[in-house]
Coordinates of C-alpha atoms and ligand atoms in Angstrom, one line a residue:
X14 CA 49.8 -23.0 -8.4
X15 CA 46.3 -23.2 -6.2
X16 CA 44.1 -25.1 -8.9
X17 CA 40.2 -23.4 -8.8
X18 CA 37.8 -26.1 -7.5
X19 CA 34.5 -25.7 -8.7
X20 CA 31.2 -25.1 -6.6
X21 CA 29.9 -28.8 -5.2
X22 CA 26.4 -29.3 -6.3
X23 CA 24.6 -29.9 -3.1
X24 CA 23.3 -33.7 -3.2
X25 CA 19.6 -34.6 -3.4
X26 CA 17.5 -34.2 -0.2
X27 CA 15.8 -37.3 2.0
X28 CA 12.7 -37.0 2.5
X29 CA 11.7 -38.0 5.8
X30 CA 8.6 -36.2 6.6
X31 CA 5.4 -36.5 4.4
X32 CA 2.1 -37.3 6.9
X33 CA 0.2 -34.9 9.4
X34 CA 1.6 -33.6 12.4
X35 CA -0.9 -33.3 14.9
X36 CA -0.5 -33.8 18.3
X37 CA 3.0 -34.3 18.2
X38 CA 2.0 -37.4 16.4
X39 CA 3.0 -38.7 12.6
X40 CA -0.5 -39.7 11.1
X41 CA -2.1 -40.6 8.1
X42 CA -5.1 -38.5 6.6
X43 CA -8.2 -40.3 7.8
X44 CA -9.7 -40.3 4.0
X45 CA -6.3 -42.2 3.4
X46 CA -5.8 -39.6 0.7
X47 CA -2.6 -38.5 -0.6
X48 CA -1.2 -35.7 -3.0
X49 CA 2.0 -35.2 -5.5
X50 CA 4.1 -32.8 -4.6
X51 CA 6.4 -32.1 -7.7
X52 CA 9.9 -30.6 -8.6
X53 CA 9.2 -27.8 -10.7
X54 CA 12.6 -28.0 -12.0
X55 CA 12.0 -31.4 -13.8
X56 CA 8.2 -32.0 -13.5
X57 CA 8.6 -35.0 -11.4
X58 CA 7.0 -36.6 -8.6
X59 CA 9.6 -36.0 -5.4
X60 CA 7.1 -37.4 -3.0
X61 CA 3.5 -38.1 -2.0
X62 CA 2.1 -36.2 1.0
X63 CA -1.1 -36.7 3.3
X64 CA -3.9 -34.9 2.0
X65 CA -5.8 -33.6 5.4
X66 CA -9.3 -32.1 5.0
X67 CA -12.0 -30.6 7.7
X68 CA -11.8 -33.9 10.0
X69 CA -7.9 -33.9 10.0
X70 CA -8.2 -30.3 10.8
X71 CA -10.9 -30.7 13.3
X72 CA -8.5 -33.1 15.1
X73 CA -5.4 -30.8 15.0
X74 CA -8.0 -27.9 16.2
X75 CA -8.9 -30.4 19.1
X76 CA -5.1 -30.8 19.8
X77 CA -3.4 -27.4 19.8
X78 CA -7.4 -26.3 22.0
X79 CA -6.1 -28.9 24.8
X80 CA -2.6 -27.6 24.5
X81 CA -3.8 -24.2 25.0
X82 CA -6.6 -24.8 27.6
X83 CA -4.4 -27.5 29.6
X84 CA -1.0 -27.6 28.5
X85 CA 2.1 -26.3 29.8
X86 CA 2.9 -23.8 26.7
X87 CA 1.3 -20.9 27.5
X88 CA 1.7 -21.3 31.4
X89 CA 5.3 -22.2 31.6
X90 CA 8.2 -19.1 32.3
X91 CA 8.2 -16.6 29.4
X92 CA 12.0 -17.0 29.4
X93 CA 11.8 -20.9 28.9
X94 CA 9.4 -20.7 26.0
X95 CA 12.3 -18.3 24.4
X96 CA 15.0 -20.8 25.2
X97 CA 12.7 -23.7 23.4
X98 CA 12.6 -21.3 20.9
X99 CA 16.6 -20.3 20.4
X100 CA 16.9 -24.0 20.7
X101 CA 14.7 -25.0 17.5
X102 CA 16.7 -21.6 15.8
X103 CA 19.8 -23.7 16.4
X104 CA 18.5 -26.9 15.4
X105 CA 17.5 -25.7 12.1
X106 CA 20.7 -23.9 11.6
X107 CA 22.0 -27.1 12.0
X108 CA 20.4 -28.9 9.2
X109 CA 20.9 -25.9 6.8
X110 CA 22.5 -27.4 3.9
X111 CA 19.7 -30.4 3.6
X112 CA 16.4 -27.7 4.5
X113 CA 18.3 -25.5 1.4
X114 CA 18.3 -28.8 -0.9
X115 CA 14.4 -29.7 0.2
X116 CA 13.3 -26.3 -0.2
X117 CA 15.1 -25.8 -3.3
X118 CA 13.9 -29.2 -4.4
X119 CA 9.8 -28.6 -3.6
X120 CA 10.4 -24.8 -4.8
X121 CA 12.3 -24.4 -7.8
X122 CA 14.2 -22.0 -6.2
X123 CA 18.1 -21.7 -6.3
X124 CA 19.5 -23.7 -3.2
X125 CA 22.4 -20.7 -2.8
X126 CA 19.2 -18.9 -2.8
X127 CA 17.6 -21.0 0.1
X128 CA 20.9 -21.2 1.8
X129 CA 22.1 -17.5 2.1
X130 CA 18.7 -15.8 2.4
X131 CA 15.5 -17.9 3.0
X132 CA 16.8 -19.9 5.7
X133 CA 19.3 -16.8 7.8
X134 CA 16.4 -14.5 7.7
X135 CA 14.0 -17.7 9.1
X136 CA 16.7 -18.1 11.4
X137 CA 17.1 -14.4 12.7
X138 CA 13.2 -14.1 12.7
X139 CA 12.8 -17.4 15.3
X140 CA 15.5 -15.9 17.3
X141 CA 14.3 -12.2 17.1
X142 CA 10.7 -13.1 18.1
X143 CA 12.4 -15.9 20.8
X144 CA 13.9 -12.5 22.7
X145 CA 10.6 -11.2 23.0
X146 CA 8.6 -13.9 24.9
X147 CA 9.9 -12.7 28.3
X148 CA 9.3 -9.1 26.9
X149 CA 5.7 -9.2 26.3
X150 CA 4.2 -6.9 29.0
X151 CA 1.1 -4.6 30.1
X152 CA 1.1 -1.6 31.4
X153 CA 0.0 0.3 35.3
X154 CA -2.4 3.1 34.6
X155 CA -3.2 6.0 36.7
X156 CA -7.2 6.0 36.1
X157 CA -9.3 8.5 38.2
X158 CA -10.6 7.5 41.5
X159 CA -8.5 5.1 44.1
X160 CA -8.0 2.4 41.6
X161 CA -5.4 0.0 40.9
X162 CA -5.4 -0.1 36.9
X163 CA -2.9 -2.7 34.7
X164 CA -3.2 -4.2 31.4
X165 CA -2.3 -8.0 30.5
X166 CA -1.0 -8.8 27.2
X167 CA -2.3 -12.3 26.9
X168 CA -2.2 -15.0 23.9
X169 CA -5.2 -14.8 21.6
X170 CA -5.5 -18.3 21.4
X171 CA -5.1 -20.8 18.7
X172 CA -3.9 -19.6 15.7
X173 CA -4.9 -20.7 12.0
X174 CA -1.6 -19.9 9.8
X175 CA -2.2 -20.3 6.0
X176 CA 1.0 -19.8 4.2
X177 CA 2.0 -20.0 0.3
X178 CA 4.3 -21.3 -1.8
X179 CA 7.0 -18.9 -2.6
X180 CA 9.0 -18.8 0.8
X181 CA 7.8 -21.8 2.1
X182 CA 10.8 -21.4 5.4
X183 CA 10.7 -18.2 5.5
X184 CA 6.9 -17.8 5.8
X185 CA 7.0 -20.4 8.9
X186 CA 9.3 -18.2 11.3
X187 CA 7.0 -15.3 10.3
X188 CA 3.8 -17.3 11.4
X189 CA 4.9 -20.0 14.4
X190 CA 7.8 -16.8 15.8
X191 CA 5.3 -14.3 17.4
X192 CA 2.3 -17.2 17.8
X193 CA 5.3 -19.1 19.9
X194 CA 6.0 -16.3 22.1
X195 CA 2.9 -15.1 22.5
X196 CA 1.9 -18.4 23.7
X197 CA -0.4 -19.3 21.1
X198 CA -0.5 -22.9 20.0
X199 CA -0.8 -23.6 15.9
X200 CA -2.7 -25.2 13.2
X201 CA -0.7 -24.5 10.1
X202 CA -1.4 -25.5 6.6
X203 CA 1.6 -25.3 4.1
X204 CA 0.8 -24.8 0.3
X205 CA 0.0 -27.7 -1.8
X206 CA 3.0 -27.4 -4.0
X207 CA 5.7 -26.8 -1.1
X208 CA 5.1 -28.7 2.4
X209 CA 8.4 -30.8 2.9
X210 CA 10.4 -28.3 4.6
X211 CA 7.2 -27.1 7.2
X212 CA 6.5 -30.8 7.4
X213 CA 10.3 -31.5 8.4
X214 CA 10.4 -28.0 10.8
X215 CA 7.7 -29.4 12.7
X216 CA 9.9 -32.1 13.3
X217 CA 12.5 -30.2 14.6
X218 CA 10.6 -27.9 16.9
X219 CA 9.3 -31.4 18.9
X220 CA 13.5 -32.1 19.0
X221 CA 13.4 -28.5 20.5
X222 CA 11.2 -29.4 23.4
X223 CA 7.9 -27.7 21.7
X224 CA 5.5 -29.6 24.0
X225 CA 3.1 -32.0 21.5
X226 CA -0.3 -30.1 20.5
X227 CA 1.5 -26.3 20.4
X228 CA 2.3 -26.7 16.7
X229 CA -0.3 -29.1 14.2
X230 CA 0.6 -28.8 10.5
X231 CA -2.1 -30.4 8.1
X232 CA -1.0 -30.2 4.9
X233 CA -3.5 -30.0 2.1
X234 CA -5.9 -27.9 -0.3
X235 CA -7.4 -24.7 0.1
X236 CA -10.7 -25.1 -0.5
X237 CA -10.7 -28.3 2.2
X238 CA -8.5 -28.3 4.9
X239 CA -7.7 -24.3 4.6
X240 CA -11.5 -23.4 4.8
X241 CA -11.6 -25.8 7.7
X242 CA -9.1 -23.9 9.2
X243 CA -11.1 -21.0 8.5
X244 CA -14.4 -22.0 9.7
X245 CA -13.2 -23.9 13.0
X246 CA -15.1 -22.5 15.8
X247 CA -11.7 -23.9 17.9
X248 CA -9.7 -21.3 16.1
X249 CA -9.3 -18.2 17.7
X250 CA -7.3 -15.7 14.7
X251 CA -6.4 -16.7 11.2
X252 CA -3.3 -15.2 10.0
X253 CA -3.2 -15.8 6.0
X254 CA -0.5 -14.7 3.5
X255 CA -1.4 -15.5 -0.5
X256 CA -3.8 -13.9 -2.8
X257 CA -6.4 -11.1 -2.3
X258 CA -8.9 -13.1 -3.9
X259 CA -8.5 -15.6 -1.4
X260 CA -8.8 -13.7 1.3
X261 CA -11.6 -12.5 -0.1
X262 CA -13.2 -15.9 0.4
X263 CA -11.5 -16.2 3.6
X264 CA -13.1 -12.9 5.4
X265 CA -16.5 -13.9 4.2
X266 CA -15.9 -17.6 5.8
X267 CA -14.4 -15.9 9.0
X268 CA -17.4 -13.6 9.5
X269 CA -19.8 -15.6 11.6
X270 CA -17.2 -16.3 14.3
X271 CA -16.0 -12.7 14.3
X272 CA -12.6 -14.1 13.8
X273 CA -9.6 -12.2 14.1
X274 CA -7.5 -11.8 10.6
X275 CA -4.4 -10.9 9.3
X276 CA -4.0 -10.4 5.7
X277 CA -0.3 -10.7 3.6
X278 CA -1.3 -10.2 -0.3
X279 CA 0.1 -9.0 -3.2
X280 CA 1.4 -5.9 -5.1
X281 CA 2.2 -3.8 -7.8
X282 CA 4.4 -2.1 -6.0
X283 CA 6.2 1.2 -7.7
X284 CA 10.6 1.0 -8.3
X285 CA 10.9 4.7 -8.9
X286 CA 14.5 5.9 -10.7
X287 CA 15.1 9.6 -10.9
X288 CA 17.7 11.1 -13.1
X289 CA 20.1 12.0 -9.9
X290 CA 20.1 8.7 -8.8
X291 CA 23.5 6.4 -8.7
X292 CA 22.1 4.4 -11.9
X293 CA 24.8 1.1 -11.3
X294 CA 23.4 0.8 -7.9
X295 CA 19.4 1.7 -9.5
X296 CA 19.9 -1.0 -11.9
X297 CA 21.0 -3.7 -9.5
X298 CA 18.3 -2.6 -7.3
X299 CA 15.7 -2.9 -10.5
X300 CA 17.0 -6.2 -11.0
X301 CA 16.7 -7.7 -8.2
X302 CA 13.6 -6.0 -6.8
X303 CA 11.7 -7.5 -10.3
X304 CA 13.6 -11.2 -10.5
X305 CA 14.9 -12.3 -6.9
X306 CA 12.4 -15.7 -6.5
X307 CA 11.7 -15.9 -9.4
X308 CA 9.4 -12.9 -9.5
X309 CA 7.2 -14.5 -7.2
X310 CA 7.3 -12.0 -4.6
X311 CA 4.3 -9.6 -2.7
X312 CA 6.7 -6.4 -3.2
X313 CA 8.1 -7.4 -6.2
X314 CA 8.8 -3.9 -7.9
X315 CA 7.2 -4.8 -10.9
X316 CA 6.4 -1.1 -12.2
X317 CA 9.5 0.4 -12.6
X318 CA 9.2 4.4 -13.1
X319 CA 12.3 5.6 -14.5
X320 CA 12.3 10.1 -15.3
X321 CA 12.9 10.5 -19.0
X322 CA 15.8 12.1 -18.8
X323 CA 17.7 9.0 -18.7
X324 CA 14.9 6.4 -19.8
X325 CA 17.0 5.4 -22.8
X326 CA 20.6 4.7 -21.1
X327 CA 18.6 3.3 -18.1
X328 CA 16.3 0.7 -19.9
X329 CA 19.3 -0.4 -21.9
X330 CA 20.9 -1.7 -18.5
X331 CA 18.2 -3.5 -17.3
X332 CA 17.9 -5.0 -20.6
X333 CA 21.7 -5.9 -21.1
X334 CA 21.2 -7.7 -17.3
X335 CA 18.1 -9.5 -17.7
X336 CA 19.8 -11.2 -20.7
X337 CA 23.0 -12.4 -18.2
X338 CA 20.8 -13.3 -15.7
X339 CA 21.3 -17.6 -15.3
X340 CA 18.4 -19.6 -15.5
X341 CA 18.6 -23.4 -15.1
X342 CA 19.3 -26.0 -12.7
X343 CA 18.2 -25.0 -8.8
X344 CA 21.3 -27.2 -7.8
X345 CA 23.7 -26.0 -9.7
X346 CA 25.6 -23.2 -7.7
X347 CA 25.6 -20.9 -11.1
X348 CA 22.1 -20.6 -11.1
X349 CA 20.5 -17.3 -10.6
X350 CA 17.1 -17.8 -11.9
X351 CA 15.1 -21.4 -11.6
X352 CA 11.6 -22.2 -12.4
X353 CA 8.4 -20.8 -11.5
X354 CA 6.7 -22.8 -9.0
X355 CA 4.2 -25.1 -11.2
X356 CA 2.2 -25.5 -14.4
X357 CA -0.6 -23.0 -12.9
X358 CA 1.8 -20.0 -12.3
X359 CA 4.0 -20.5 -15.3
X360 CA 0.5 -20.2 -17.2
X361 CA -0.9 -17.5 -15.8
X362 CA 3.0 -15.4 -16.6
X363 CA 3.0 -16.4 -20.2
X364 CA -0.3 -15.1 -20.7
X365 CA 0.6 -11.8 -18.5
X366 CA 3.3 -12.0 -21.4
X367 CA 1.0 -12.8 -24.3
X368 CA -1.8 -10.0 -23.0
X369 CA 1.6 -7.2 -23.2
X370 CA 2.6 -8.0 -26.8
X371 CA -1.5 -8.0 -27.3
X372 CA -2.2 -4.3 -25.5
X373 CA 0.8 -2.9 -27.7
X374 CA 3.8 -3.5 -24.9
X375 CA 7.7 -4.0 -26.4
X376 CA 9.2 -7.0 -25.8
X377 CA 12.5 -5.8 -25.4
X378 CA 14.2 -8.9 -24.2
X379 CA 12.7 -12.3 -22.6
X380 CA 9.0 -13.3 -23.5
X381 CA 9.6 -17.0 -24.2
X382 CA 10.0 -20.3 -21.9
X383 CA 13.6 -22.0 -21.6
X384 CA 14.2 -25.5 -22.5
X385 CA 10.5 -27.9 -23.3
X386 CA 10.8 -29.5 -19.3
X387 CA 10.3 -27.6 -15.7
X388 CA 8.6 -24.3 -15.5
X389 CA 11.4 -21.9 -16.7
X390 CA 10.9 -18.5 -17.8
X391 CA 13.0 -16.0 -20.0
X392 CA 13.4 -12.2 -17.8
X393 CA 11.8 -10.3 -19.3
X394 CA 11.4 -6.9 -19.6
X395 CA 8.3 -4.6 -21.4
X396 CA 9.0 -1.1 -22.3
X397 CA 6.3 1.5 -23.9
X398 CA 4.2 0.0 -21.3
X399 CA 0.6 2.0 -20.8
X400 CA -0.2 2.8 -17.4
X401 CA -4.1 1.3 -17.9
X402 CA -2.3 -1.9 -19.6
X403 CA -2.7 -5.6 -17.5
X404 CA 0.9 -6.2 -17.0
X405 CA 0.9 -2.5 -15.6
X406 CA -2.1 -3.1 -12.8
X407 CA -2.2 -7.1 -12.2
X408 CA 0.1 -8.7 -9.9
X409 CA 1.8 -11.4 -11.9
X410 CA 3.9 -12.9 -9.9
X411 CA 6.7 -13.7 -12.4
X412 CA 10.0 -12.6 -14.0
X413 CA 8.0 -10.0 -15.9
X414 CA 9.1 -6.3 -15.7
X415 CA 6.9 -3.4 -16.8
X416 CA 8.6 0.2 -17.5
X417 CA 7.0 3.3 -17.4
X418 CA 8.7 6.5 -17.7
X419 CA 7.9 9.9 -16.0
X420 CA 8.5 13.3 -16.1
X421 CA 6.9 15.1 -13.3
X422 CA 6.8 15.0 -9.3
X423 CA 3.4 15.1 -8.9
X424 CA 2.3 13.0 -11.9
X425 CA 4.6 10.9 -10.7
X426 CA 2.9 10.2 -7.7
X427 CA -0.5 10.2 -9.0
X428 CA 0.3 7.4 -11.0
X429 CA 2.4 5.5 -8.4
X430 CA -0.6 5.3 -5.9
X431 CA -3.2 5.0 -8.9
X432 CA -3.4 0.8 -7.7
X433 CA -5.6 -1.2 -5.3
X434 CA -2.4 -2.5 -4.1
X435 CA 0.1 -0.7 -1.4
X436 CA 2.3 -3.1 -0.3
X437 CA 5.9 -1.9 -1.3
X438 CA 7.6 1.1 -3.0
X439 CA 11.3 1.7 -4.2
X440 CA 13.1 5.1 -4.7
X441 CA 16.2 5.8 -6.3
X442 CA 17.2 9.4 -5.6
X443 CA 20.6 11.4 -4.4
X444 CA 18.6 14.3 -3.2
X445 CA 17.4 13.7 0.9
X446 CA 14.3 15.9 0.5
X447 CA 12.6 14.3 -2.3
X448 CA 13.8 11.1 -1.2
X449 CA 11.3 11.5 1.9
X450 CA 9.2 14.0 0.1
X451 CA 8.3 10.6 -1.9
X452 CA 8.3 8.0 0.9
X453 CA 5.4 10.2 2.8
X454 CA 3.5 10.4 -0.7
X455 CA 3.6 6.9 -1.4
X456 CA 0.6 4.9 -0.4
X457 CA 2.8 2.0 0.8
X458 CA 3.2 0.1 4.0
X459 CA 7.6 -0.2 3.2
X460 CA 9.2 2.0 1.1
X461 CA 12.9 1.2 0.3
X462 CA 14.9 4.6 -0.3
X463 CA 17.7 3.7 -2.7
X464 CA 17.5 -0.6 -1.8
X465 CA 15.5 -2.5 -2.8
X466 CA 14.1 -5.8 -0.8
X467 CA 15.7 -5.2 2.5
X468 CA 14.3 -7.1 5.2
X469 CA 14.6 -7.5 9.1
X470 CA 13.6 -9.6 11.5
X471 CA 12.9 -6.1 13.4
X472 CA 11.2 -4.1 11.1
X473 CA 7.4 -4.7 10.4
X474 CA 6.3 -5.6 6.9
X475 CA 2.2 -5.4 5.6
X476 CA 0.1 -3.8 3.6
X477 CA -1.7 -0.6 3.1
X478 CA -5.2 -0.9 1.0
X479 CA -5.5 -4.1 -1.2
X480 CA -2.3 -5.4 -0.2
X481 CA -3.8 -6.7 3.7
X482 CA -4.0 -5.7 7.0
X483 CA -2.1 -5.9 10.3
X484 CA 1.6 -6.5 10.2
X485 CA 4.0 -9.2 10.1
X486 CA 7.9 -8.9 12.1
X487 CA 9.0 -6.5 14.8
X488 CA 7.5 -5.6 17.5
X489 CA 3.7 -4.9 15.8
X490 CA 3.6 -8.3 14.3
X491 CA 3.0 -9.6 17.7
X492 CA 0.1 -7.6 18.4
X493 CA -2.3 -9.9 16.3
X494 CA -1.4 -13.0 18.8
X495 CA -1.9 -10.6 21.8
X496 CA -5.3 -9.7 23.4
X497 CA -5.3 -6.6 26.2
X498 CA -6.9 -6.7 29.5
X499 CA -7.5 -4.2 31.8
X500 CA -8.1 -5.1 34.9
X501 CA -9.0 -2.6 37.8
X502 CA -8.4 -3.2 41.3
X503 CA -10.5 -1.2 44.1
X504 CA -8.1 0.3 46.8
X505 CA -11.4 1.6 48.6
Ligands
NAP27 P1 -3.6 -18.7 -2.8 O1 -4.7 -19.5 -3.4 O2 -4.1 -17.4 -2.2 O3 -2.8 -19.7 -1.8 C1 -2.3 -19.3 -0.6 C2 -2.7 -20.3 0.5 O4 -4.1 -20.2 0.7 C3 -2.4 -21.8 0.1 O5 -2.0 -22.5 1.2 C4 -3.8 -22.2 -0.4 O6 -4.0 -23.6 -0.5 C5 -4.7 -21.5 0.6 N1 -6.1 -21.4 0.2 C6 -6.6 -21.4 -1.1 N2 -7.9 -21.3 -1.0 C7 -8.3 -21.3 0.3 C8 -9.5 -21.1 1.0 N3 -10.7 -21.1 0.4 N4 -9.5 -21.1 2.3 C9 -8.3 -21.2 3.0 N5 -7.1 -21.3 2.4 C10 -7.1 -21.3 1.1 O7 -2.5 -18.4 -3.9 P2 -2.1 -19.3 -5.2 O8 -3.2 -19.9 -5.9 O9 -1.0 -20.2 -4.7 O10 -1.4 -18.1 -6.1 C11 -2.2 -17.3 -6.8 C12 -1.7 -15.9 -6.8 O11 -1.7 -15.4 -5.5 C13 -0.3 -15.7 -7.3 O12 -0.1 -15.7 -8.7 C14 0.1 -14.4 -6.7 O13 -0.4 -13.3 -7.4 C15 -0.6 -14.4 -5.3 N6 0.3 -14.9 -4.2 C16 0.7 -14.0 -3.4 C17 1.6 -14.4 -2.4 C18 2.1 -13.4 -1.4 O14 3.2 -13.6 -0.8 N7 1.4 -12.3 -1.1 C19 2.0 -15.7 -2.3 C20 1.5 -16.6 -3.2 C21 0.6 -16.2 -4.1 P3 -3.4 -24.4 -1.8 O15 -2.3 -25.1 -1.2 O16 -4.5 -25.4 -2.1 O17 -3.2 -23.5 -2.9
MG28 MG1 6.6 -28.9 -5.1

């Protein structure tokens, strides 16, 4: 008889990386400064980490400037910049159980978690973007007169890449994969509460042949060494994923220099359930769209408009899996659910909980913290939710559902787009015609058509209104590394 062996819990990270990288150099911060960076799981100190502000950044500006002015990257064969860049794919790949135990360790989140989806889809996004830096072309164009008319597509320059906290890998293949091919060369600053696995990437693209200068990462605070990014006359384009207040702050900061800007924020975004959907598969897809990270994701479907027809039966599923859904333990290969990502966040989503039962909301599972250490949160989900309520229009960035129920097509609607966000939409449906019917009404820059979260390397992700501008993946999320030249050639 085969005896069952249970799941190994994955061991305990090193940690090998915790100063600057700039200029392919380990360094101090010059203030000597350093920061906590803590395991949200347990509230521990893991490790301290270099603290960089405006003259740290000034000197990783001054690097990744030479190694775009001077160096090789942006010079050398197309094809040889993608090879460096399969090579660091593989490298990575490599490494995957330990990054899935750091990231897991730094995040909160669940290192199966880390393991199956952060760290592929980082993988397929390097390697995507790595096939297109021999595919980056202009165009000939037949302009009047006896001309000779083409267009360059030519690195912008050095890129600024602010990322946050909730997919720390992920959001680096989305930043340093179309800068890399492009040609850009990088100063990136990580979150404060997760820069371990960027710190120890870095590492690994300087294995991969990266030459030193193409990729600076200067861990730190916002309001030091990520407005120092921002301000940097050295910097050519800013590419920022977080908050819309933030940005805010960030376009204001970027407007004397004219700086080019790409903006990932947040949603509200709409999980729409009509009564002809297949409800096992619209209940999954409700589940995971509102919990997967922890809820601490820009298209979380946190409104989740279910017709009335079946409101009852429906909301009674989502209930009934909320309550299995396993919180605990990030290294333990049960968990579903970990904690939220620090003290700040788990704050802010208990009183996003608090200001529901307040407005008149029903608790109808969830609303209460698990255990008295780490930053874990019940799922929970609201019913009789009012559509001018806070937890209906705020982003809250948590394992916090919000159901509303509908009755009409066109009401429907209304209310779906009735949000400064319009970053995501989901739509559970068996009829085709009102399936796209819906996807052309929604003000939304993705809408998932019965699935929920599906992501490609190849298919480009951003927001409409609030939620940004430009986009990130596929071949459009290279266009904000790119400029276009047209140059014209007399044949006079
Ligand atoms: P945030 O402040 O926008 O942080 C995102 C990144 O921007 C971090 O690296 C942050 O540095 C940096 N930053 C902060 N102020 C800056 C400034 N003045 N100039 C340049 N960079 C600056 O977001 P947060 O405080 O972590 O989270 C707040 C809320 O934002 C969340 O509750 C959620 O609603 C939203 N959010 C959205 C996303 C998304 O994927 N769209 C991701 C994270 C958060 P620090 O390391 O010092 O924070
Ligand atoms: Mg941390």
């Amino acid at each position: 008889m085969a005896t069952a062996t249970a799941p190994v819990k994955p061991a305990r990270p090193q940690i090998h990386q915790t100063q600057l990288f700039i200029g392919g150099q380990w360094v101090p911060a010059m203030s000597g400064k350093t920061f906590d960076t803590i395991n949200p799981a347990t509230e521990e100190v893991i490790a301290q980490v270099a603290e960089g502000d405006a003259a740290d950044v000034d000197a990783a500006v001054h690097a990744a400037r030479q190694a775009f002015d001077e160096g090789p990257w942006p010079r050398m064969d197309a094809r040889e910049r993608g090879r460096i860049m399969f090579r660091l794919a593989d490298l990575i790949e490599a490494e995957i159980g330990e990054l899935a135990a750091l990231e897991a360790l730094d995040n909160g989140k669940p290192v199966s978690d880390a393991r199956t989806g952060d760290i592929p889809f980082a993988l397929d996004t390097l390697r995507y973007y790595a096939g297109w830096a021999d595919k980056i072309h202009g165009q000939t164009i037949p302009i009047n007169g006896n001309y000779f008319c083409y267009t360059r597509r030519e690195p912008v320059g050095v890129a600024g890449q602010v990322i946050p906290w909730n997919f720390p890998i992920s959001m680096v293949s989305w930043k340093w994969g179309p800068a890399l091919a492009a040609g850009c060369t990088i100063v990136m600053k990580p979150a404060e509460q997760t820069p371990l696995t960027c710190l120890r990437l870095a590492r690994l693209a300087q294995k991969a042949g990266v030459p030193d200068g193409v990729i600076n990462v200067v861990p730190g605070f916002g309001p030091t060494a990520g407005a120092a990014i921002v301000k940097h006359p050295g910097i050519d384009k800013v590419a920022f994923t977080g908050s819309g207040e933030t940005a805010q702050i960030i376009m204001r900061q970027a407007a004397d220099q004219l700086k080019r800007l790409t903006f990932e924020l947040g949603g509200k975004s709409p999980n729409i359930v009509f009564a002809d959907a297949d409800l096992d598969a619209a209940a999954v897809g409700a589940h995971v769209g509102i919990y997967l990270n922890q809820g601490q994701c820009c298209c979380a479907g946190s409104r989740l408009f279910v017709e009335d027809k079946i409101h009852g039966q429906f909301v009674e599923r989502v209930v009934e899996m909320s309550r299995k859904r396993k919180v605990g333990d990030p290294f333990d290969p049960a968990t579903e659910q970990g904690p939220q990502v620090d003290k700040a966040q788990f704050d802010k989503i208990m009183g996003y909980i608090e200001s529901g039962k307040r407005e008149g909301a029903t608790c109808a599972t969830g609303g209460k913290r698990v255990g008295d250490r780490g930053f874990f949160i019940e799922p929970t989900v609201f019913t009789n939710v009012k559509d001018e309520m806070a937890i209906a229009r705020e982003e809250i960035f948590g394992p916090v559902l919000s159901v509303l129920k509908f009755s009409d097509m066109d009401e429907l609607i209304r209310r779906a787009n009735a949000t400064n966000f319009g970053l995501a939409a989901g739509v559970w449906t068996r009829d085709v015609a009102r399936a796209h019917e819906v996807a052309k009404r929604l003000r939304a820059g993705t809408v998932w058509v019965n699935c929920y979260d599906v992501f490609d390397a190849a298919a480009p992700f951003g927001g409409f209104k609030q939620s940004g501008f430009g986009r990130e993946l596929g071949e459009r999320g290279l266009d904000p590394y790119l400029e276009t030249k047209t140059v014209t050639v007399s044949l006079k």
